[in-house]
Structures are given as C-alpha cells and as structure tokens.
XYZ file of C-alpha atoms in Angstrom:
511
model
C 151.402 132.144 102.807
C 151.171 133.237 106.380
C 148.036 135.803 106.157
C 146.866 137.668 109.608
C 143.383 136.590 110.243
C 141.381 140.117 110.666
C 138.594 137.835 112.352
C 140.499 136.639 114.979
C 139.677 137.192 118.971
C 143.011 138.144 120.623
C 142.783 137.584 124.604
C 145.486 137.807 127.830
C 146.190 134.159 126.402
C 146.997 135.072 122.890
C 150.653 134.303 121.416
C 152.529 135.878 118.755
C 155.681 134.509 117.196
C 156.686 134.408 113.680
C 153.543 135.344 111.939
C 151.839 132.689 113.393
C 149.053 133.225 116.255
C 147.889 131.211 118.893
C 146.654 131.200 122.563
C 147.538 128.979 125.208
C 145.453 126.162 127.041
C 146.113 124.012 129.668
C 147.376 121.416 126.944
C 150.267 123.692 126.424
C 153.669 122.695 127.681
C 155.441 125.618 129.923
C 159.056 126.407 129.747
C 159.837 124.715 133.198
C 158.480 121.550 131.168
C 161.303 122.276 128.773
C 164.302 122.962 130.845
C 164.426 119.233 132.321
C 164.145 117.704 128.722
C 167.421 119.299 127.683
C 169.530 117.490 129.780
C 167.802 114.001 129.007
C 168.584 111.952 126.345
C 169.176 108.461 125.022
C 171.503 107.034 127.672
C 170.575 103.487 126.084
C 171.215 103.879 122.700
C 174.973 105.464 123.444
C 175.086 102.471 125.950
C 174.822 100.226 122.788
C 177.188 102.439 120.361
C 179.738 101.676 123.061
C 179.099 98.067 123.259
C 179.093 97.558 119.578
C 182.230 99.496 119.348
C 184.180 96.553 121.294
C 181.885 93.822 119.002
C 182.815 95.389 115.751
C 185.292 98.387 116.106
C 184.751 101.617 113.451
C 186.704 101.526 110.104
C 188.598 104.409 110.136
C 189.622 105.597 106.663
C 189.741 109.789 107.038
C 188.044 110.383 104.254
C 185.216 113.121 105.404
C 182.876 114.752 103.206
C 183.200 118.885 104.221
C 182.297 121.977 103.193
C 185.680 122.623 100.994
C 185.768 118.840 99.883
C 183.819 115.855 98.405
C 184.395 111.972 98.309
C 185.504 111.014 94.668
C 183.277 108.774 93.722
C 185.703 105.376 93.759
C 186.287 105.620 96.967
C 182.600 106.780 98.075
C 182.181 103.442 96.513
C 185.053 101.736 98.746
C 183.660 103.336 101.600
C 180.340 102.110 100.947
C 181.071 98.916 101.290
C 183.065 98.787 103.991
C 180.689 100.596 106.551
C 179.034 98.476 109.246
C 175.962 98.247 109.713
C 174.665 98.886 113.541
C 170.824 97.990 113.347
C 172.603 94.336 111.774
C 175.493 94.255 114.566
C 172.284 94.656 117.216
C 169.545 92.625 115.739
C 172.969 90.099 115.570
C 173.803 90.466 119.237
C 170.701 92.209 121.159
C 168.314 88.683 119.796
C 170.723 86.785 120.873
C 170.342 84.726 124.580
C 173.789 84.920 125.307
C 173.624 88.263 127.565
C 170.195 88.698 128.771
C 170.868 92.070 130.431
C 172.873 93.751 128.187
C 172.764 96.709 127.223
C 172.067 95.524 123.308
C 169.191 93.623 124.828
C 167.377 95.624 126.348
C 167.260 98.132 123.487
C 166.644 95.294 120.981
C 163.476 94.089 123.625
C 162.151 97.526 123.762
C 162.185 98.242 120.066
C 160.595 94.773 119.300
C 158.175 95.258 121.599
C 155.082 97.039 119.781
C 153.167 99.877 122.185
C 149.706 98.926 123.225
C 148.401 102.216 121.408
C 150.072 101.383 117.362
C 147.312 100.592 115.196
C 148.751 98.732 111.954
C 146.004 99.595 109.679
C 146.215 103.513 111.449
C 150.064 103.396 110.464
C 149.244 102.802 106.983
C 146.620 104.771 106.444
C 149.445 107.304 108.106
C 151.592 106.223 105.132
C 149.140 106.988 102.444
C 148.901 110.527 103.901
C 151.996 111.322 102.814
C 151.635 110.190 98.880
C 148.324 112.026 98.702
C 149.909 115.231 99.346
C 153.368 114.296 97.690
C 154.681 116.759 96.534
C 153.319 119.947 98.699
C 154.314 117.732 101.807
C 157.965 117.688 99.960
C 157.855 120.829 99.559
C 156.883 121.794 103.168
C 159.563 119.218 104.629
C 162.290 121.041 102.840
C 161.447 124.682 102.889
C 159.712 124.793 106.634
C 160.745 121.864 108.512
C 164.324 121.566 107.625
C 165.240 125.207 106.393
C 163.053 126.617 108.134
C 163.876 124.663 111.295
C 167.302 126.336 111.147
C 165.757 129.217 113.429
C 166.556 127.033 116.485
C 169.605 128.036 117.433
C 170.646 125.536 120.183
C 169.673 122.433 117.408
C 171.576 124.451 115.221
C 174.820 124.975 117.337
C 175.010 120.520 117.163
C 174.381 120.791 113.225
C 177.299 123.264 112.867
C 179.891 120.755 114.234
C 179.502 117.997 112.235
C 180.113 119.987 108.864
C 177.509 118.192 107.070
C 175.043 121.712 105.882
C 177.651 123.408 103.906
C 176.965 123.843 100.321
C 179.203 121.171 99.196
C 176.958 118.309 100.962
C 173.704 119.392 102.086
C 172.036 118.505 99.375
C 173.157 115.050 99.756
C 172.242 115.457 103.484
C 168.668 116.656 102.098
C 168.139 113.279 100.030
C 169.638 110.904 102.929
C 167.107 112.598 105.035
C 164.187 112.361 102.478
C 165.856 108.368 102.195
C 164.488 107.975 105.269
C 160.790 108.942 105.251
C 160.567 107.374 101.802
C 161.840 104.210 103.851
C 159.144 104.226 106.391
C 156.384 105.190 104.002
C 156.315 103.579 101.086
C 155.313 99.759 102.073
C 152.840 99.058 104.253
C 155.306 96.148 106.081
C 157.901 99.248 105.925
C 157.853 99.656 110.055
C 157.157 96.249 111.054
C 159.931 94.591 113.421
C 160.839 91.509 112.961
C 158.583 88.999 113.756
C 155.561 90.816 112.847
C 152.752 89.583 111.051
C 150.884 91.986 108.670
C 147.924 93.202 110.334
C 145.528 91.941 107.497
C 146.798 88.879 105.923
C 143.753 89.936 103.061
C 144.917 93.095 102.087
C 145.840 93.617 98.436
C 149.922 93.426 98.589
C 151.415 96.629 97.052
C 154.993 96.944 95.246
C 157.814 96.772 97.149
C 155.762 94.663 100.123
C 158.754 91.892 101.038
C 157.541 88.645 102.308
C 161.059 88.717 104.140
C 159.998 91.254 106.852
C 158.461 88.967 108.768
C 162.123 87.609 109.269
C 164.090 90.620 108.739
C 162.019 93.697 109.898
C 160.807 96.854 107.716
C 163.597 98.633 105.725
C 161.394 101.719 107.725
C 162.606 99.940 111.264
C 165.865 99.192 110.721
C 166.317 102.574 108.657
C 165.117 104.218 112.168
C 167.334 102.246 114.289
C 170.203 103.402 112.275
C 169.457 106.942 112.690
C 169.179 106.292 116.697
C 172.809 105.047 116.632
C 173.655 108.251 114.406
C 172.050 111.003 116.942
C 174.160 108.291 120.456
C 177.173 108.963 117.548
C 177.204 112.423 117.436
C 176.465 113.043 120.636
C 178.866 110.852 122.384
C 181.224 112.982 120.300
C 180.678 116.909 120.940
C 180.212 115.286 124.918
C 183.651 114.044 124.158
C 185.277 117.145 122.595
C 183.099 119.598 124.935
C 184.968 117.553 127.857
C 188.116 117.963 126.542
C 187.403 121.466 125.498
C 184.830 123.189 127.314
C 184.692 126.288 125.412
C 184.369 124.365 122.214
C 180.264 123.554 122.917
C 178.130 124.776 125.762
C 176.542 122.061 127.422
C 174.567 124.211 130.332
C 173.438 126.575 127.258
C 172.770 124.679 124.603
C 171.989 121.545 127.005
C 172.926 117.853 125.520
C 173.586 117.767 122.329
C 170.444 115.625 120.517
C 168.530 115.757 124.037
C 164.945 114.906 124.421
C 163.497 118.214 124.077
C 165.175 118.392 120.369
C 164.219 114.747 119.814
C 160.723 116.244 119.790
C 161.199 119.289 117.885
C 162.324 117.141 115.535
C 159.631 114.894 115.417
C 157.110 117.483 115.524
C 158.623 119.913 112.105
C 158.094 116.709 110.372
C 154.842 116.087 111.631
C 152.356 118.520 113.623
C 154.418 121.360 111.543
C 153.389 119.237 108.498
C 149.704 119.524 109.417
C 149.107 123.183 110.999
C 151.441 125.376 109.175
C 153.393 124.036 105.836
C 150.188 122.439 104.055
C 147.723 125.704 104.984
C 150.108 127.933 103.834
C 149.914 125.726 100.424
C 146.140 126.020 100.133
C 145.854 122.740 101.908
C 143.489 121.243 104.782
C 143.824 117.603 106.159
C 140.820 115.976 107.168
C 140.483 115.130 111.155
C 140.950 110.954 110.746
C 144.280 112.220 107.793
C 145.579 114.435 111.293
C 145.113 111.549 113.772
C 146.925 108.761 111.087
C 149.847 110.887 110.223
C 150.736 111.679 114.020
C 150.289 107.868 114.917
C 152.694 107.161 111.943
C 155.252 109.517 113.568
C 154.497 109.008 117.226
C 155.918 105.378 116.106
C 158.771 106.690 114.437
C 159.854 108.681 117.435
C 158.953 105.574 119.889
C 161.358 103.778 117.771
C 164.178 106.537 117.256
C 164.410 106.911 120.944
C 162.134 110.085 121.838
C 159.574 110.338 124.067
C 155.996 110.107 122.165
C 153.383 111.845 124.840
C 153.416 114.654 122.935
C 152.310 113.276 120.123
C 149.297 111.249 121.878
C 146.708 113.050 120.362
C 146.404 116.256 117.737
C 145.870 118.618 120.311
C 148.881 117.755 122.580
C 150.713 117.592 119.134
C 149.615 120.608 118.129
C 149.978 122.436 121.684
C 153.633 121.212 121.527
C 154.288 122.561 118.208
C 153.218 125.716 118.508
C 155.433 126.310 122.500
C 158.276 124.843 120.751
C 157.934 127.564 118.074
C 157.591 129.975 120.889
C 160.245 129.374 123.059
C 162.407 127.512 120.926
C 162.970 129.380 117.588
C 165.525 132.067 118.051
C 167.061 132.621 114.702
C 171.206 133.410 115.042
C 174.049 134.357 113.188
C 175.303 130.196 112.399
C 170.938 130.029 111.464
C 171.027 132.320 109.024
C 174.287 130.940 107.663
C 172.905 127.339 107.361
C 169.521 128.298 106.203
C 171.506 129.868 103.082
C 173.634 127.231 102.848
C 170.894 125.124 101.883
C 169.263 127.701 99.381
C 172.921 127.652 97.925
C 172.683 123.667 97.773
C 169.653 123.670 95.875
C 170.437 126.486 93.461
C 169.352 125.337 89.652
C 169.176 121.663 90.633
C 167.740 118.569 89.703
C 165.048 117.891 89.702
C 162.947 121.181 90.039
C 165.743 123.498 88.465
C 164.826 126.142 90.798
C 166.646 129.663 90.967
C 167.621 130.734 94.192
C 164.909 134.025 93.737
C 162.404 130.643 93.515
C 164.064 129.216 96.471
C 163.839 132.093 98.509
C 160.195 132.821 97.735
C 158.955 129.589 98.669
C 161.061 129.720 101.779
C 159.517 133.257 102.677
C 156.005 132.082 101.984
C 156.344 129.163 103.971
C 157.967 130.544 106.939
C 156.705 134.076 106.763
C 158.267 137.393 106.503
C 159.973 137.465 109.945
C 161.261 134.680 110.172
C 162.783 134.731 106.832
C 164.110 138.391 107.652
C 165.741 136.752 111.032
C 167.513 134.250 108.796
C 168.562 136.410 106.101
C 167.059 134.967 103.284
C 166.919 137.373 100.123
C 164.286 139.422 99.609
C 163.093 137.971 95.632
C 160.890 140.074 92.975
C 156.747 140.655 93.080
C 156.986 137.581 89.865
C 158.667 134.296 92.309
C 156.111 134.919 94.648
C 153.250 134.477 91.416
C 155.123 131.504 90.829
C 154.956 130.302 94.005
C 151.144 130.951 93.919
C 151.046 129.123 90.553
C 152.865 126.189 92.546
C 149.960 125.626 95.339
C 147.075 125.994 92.466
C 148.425 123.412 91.122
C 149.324 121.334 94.346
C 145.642 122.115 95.688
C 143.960 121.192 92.269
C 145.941 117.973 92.268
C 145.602 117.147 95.858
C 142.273 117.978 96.406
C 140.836 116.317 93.013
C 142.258 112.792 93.582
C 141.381 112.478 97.612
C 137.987 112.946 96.218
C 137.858 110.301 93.989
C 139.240 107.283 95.833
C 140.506 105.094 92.728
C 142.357 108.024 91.750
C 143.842 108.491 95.218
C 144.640 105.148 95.106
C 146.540 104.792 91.913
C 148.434 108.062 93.001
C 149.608 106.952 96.282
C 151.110 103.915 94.185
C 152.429 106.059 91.777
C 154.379 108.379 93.801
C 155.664 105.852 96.299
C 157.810 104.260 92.857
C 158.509 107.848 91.926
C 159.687 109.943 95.088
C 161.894 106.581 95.511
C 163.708 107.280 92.007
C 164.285 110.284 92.036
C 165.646 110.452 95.677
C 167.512 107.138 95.701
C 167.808 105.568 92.466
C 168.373 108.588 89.841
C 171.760 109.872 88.954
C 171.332 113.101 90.705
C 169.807 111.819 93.933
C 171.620 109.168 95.838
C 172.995 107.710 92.630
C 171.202 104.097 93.840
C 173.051 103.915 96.914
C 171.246 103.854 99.820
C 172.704 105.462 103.072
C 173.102 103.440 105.998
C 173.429 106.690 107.955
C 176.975 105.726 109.173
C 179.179 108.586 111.105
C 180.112 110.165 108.230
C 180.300 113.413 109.293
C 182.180 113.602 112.301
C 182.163 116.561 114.680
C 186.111 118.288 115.212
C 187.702 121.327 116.703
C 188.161 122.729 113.479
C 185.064 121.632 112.005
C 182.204 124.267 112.161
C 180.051 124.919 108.451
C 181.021 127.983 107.116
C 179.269 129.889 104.389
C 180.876 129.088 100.834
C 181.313 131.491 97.932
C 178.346 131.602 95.871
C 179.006 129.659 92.361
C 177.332 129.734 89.142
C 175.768 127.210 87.684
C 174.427 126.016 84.726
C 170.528 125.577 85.473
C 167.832 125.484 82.728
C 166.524 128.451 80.802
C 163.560 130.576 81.951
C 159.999 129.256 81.989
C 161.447 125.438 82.166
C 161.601 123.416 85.154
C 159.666 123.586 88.348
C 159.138 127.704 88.019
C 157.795 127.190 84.478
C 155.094 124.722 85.206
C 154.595 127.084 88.464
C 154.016 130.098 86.244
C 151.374 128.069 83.815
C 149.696 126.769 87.076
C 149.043 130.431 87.817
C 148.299 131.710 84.731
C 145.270 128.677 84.720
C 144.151 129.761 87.991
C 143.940 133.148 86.786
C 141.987 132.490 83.661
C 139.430 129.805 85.345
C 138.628 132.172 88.077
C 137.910 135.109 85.793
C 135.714 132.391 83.443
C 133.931 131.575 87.021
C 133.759 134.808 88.105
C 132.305 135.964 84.224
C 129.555 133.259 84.381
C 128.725 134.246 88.019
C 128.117 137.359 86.657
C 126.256 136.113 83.457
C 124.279 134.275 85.736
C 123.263 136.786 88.595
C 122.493 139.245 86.186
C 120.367 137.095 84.261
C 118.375 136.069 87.232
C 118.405 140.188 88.351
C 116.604 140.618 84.889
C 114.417 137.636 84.782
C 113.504 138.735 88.712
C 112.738 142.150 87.801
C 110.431 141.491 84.515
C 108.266 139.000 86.735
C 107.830 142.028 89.228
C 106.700 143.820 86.089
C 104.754 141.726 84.620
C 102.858 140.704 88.446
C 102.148 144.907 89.171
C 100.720 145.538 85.342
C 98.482 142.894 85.722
C-alpha cells in the first residue's frame, strides 16, 4: 500500500506525484529529454511491415473482435490458421543473401546480433526472478503496470483506437499480453536467436528447453519480434487515418503513435515499476543482484522489440526514468478512467481468481494509491476488500520470502510455476483455450472505432469466502493470529526476564 514515510527529508529537489515521493539527481531525465523521443520511433521495423506486405500480402477476412462483438469460435479457429506469421516471413527473407541491403536485412542483422553488454547466465537468472515472485509479480503486472498504466493519457489515446480494452476483449488482450512474458521467461533458451549456443552447455536442462533453438530461435525472440511488427502495424495505421483525417488523432499532441518515449514507458511498468513500486507495496523487497538480473532481462527485451535500452543500463538510470516518466507522463483523462474500468469490468468474477469487482478495485487502489485511483475513477470498495487484500500480500510475502531462503525450495518453485502460469494462461479453457497468439493485426484502428464503456453485466462468479478473496481472507486471519501468538510470547518473555531481573537485584542488595 502506498504509506507516506514520516521519516523522510523533503528538500528544493523533492517530487511528489501520485503518492509516491522522490527527489531528483543528475541521473534524472528532464522534460526537454522527452519531447524529442515522441516523435522517434521504429522507422525500420514499419520499413519491413511494408516490405513483407508485397512478399506475403494480409488476409483480409473482416472479422474484428470489438467492444459490442466477439469471434465465434469456428471461425476464431479459421482465422487462426490462416494468419501469417511475420517473425517467419523475415527470418525467411531477412537470412536470406539475396538482398543484402534490404530493409528485412538489416533488421534481421541487428536482431541476430547479440549486444556486447547481455549476459546469458544474467538473463536467466533474470528469468527466475520472475517465478520466485509469481504470483505478486502477476498481480503487480495487471493491477499497476497495465491498469494502472492507463493514467497516461497520450499511450492511452493509441489504445483507444484499436478497440481492443473494451470489456468484451480485454481480458483476452490481458492473457495475450501475459503470453508473452510467459514466452520469454519460462526456458532458459527462451530469448536466444537463432544460432545461439546455450551459454553453459553443463547446465541441468529444464522442461520445455528445445534442442531446436539453436536452429529456430527462442519462442521468447520470435514472440518479441512479432510484437515489433504489431506496434510498425498499428502505427503505420492511425499515421494513415490521422493523414487522411487530421482531427481523428493528434500527432503534434499526442506525438507518434508507439514512439520511443512510450516504447520505454512501456518497458519500464513492466520492469523498474515491477521493482520500486508494485512488489513494496506487496510487502516485498528484491535483493540488489534480483534488481540488476531482472532489468538486464528486460533491457534485452526492449533491444529486441525496437526501443532504445540506455535507460535501462543500470538500476539507477532505470529507476531515475521510472519515476520522471511517472512525473511528467501520468495524466489520468476521461478515455483513462474509461479503460482502467473497462478492465476491472473484464475481470469481474473470473477465472481463475473469481474476484469481485469490490476485490478488484481494492487491489487496484492499494497498488496505485488513493490519487491515482480517484483520477481514474475506480470505486471506492468497503474497510473488509482492503483486509483481504492485506490477507493477499501475507500470504505472497510468507511464500516468497520462505522459498528464496531455502534454495531447493526456490528451485523446485521456479519449475513449478513456469508449467503452471503457462496453463492457466495458454493452455486452460478459460485462458487462451491452447492457442497461442501470434500477435497478428487483429485489432485494427478505424474512424469509428474508439473503446467505449459497456453496460455493466452480471455474472455468475463463485460464492463468498471461495476463490482468490477467500484464501485472501484466511491469509489474514493467520497473520493476525501468529502475530498476536508472537506478540503474547514477547510479552511472556520480557516479563519473565523483568521478574527474573528484578529478584536478582533483590536478592544482590539483601545480601
């Protein structure tokens, strides 16, 4: 929960900005730094989405999933399999010798080609980072990163065209997103291009490790690469439309759709965000080599999704970008609030956690902190979601923090949630239904398509005290009871020693 520190030294340099305090160093980017970043982009990557058009042109079938409207599921299916796939089309083309200085080339060299600073056996250590803190990193992802996250209102102008938060699919969106880091996490070969070695042929080989990548590439790489060609997709389109019709998107306000500066916002919710706000608010503290691993793992993603990685060079750039981003950047508006409840309206009495939307919107608030929630409208739940809430970081910190202290434990856990998380985001019936998104265009930016806020419905969820919020609530109630037993034998004990002090004082002056 975000908690004013009464301790705390404010100076000329001190920041404020959504309950969270900070003060500014010469590490700290200034707004000039931002303005230029807005108007850069991935000029490369659209470069190859046009070239790849001409190779293998776009199916066009006009079926669109949007917020009054979803795919029946037989011709989801037909769709499925008759999307191309651009990281194949460019490992197909940009390896080829044919055209040296294309366009496909270039980007297939500079992806290939692994930066002088990646450290293999950093990168997985990275990956473990994750699994140890499963399922409060989860948590953090979706209620800060991504809801949250909805407070930036120029990122959020881009997600309103393509149609793809409104109740109807964001939860879909939420999995195909969580498809992704589950991709790049959970096999140590997961990033590797092709061509690549494993750094340490000695290494015990976990599940899922594919003795294919070294011709193929990580499902983590080519996952990335995708995404890359989504963001040149969508882009290339509002550019398009905004051409067309200028008053339908703003470049010189909102600045390129997907630009450089939002590239890193991006990158940094799902990491530095990760580290300094979502897990403390949980109870939870990385350790300084956990900090340095997990921004090396992402540094790489964003080297590889087209973003520039110097801000996430070391923790304290990382963190110094974070927090200016969060500053500057984070100006809740109406179309924020609207697709922060969107999602709360997604996830309402769903599978797996079965949370009510009063559970919902307490984790969001105690996540993101009373202002912030206020700016984006969430609903204001009862004194009890907030215990239950509590209840839920007891028992992430006494999970987390027991098995990173016993390293076979850790061990077996990281392995344990990395066939888990991948079940129940991909493979079970209410996730992804086993059908792995290959992050096509599916949700294609139009005049008439801006996310609108649907009618609430009612669903069927499970009955009180089941769930997520019923484990939540007995978390709390055992946190409760082993803190009064610790506090009563604290107090056994110092007034024990009080009496056994005070009869040898006796005992010394009679005699």
């Amino acid at each position: 929960m975000a908690l004013p520190n009464p301790f705390r030294r404010h100076t000329s340099a001190t920041r404020q900005c959504w309950d969270y305090t900070f003060d500014i160093t010469p590490v700290h980017p200034t707004e000039e730094t931002f303005e230029p970043l807005k108007q850069k982009y991935d000029s490369l990557a659209e470069q190859c989405l046009s070239r790849l058009d001409e190779v293998s042109p776009p199916p066009r079938n006009g079926l669109l999933p949007r917020q009054n409207s979803e795919i029946p599921a037989a011709k989801e299916k037909e769709q499925i399999s008759s999307k191309r796939d651009l990281y194949a089309l460019l490992k197909k083309h940009g390896s080829s010798s044919s055209e040296p200085n294309s366009p496909l080339s270039k980007l297939w060299l500079e992806v290939t080609t692994i930066p002088p600073w990646v450290d293999w056996a950093q990168i997985q250590r990275g990956q473990d980072v994750f699994y140890r803190y499963g399922g409060a990193a989860l948590t953090g992802l979706a209620y800060q990163s991504l809801l949250g996250g909805m407070g930036a209102a120029r990122v959020v102008e881009t997600l309103a065209r393509t149609g793809g938060f409104s109740t109807k699919v964001a939860r879909r969106r939420l999995f195909e997103t969580t498809q992704h880091i589950l991709q790049c996490t959970r096999t140590p070969d997961a990033l590797y291009p092709p061509g690549v070695s494993p750094h340490n042929q000695d290494q015990e080989k976990e599940p899922g490790s594919n003795e294919n990548v070294r011709q193929e590439g990580g499902e983590g790489f080519a996952s990335t690469i995708r995404v890359r060609f989504l963001h040149a997709a969508v882009r290339r389109r509002i550019l398009k439309l905004a051409k067309e019709r200028p008053e339908y998107y703003d470049v010189k306000a909102h600045g390129i759709p997907i630009n450089d500066l939002d590239s890193i916002a991006t990158i940094a919710t799902f990491s530095a965000t990760l580290i300094w706000v979502s897990l403390p608010r949980q109870g939870i503290f990385l350790r300084s080599q956990e900090i340095r691993d997990y921004l090396a793992l992402w540094r790489y993603i964003a080297y590889l999704v087209g973003c520039p990685t110097d801000p996430f060079e070391t923790p304290e750039k990382a963190k110094a970008w974070m927090e200016m981003l969060l500053y500057q950047e984070v100006h809740p508006s109406d179309t924020s609030a609207l697709l922060a409840n969107n999602i709360i309206r997604a996830l309402d009495s769903q599978p797996p956690g079965y949370a009510s939307p009063d559970m919902l919107a307490a984790s969001t608030r105690w996540l993101n902190g009373k202002a912030l929630s206020d700016a984006l409208k969430i609903p204001k739940p009862s004194f009890y979601y907030y215990i239950l809430v509590a209840g839920q970081c007891t028992f992430f910190c006494a999970l987390c923090y027991t098995y990173r202290s016993i390293p076979m434990l850790d061990r077996r856990k990281v392995r344990l949630l990395k066939d888990v998380f991948w079940k129940i985001i991909v493979g079970s019936d209410y996730g992804l239904q086993g059908q792995e998104t290959v992050f096509d265009f599916s949700y294609i930016p139009e005049y008439n398509t801006i996310t609108e806020q649907t009618q609430e419905e009612k669903r069927e969820g499970l009955p009180k005290l089941k769930g997520v919020e019923g484990r939540n609530l007995k978390a709390f109630m055992i946190g409760i009871t082993c803190l009064a037993f610790t506090g009563w034998v604290g107090y056994k004990v110092v007034a024990g020693a009080s009496r056994l002090l005070l009869n040898t004082t006796m005992y010394i002056v009679s005699s």
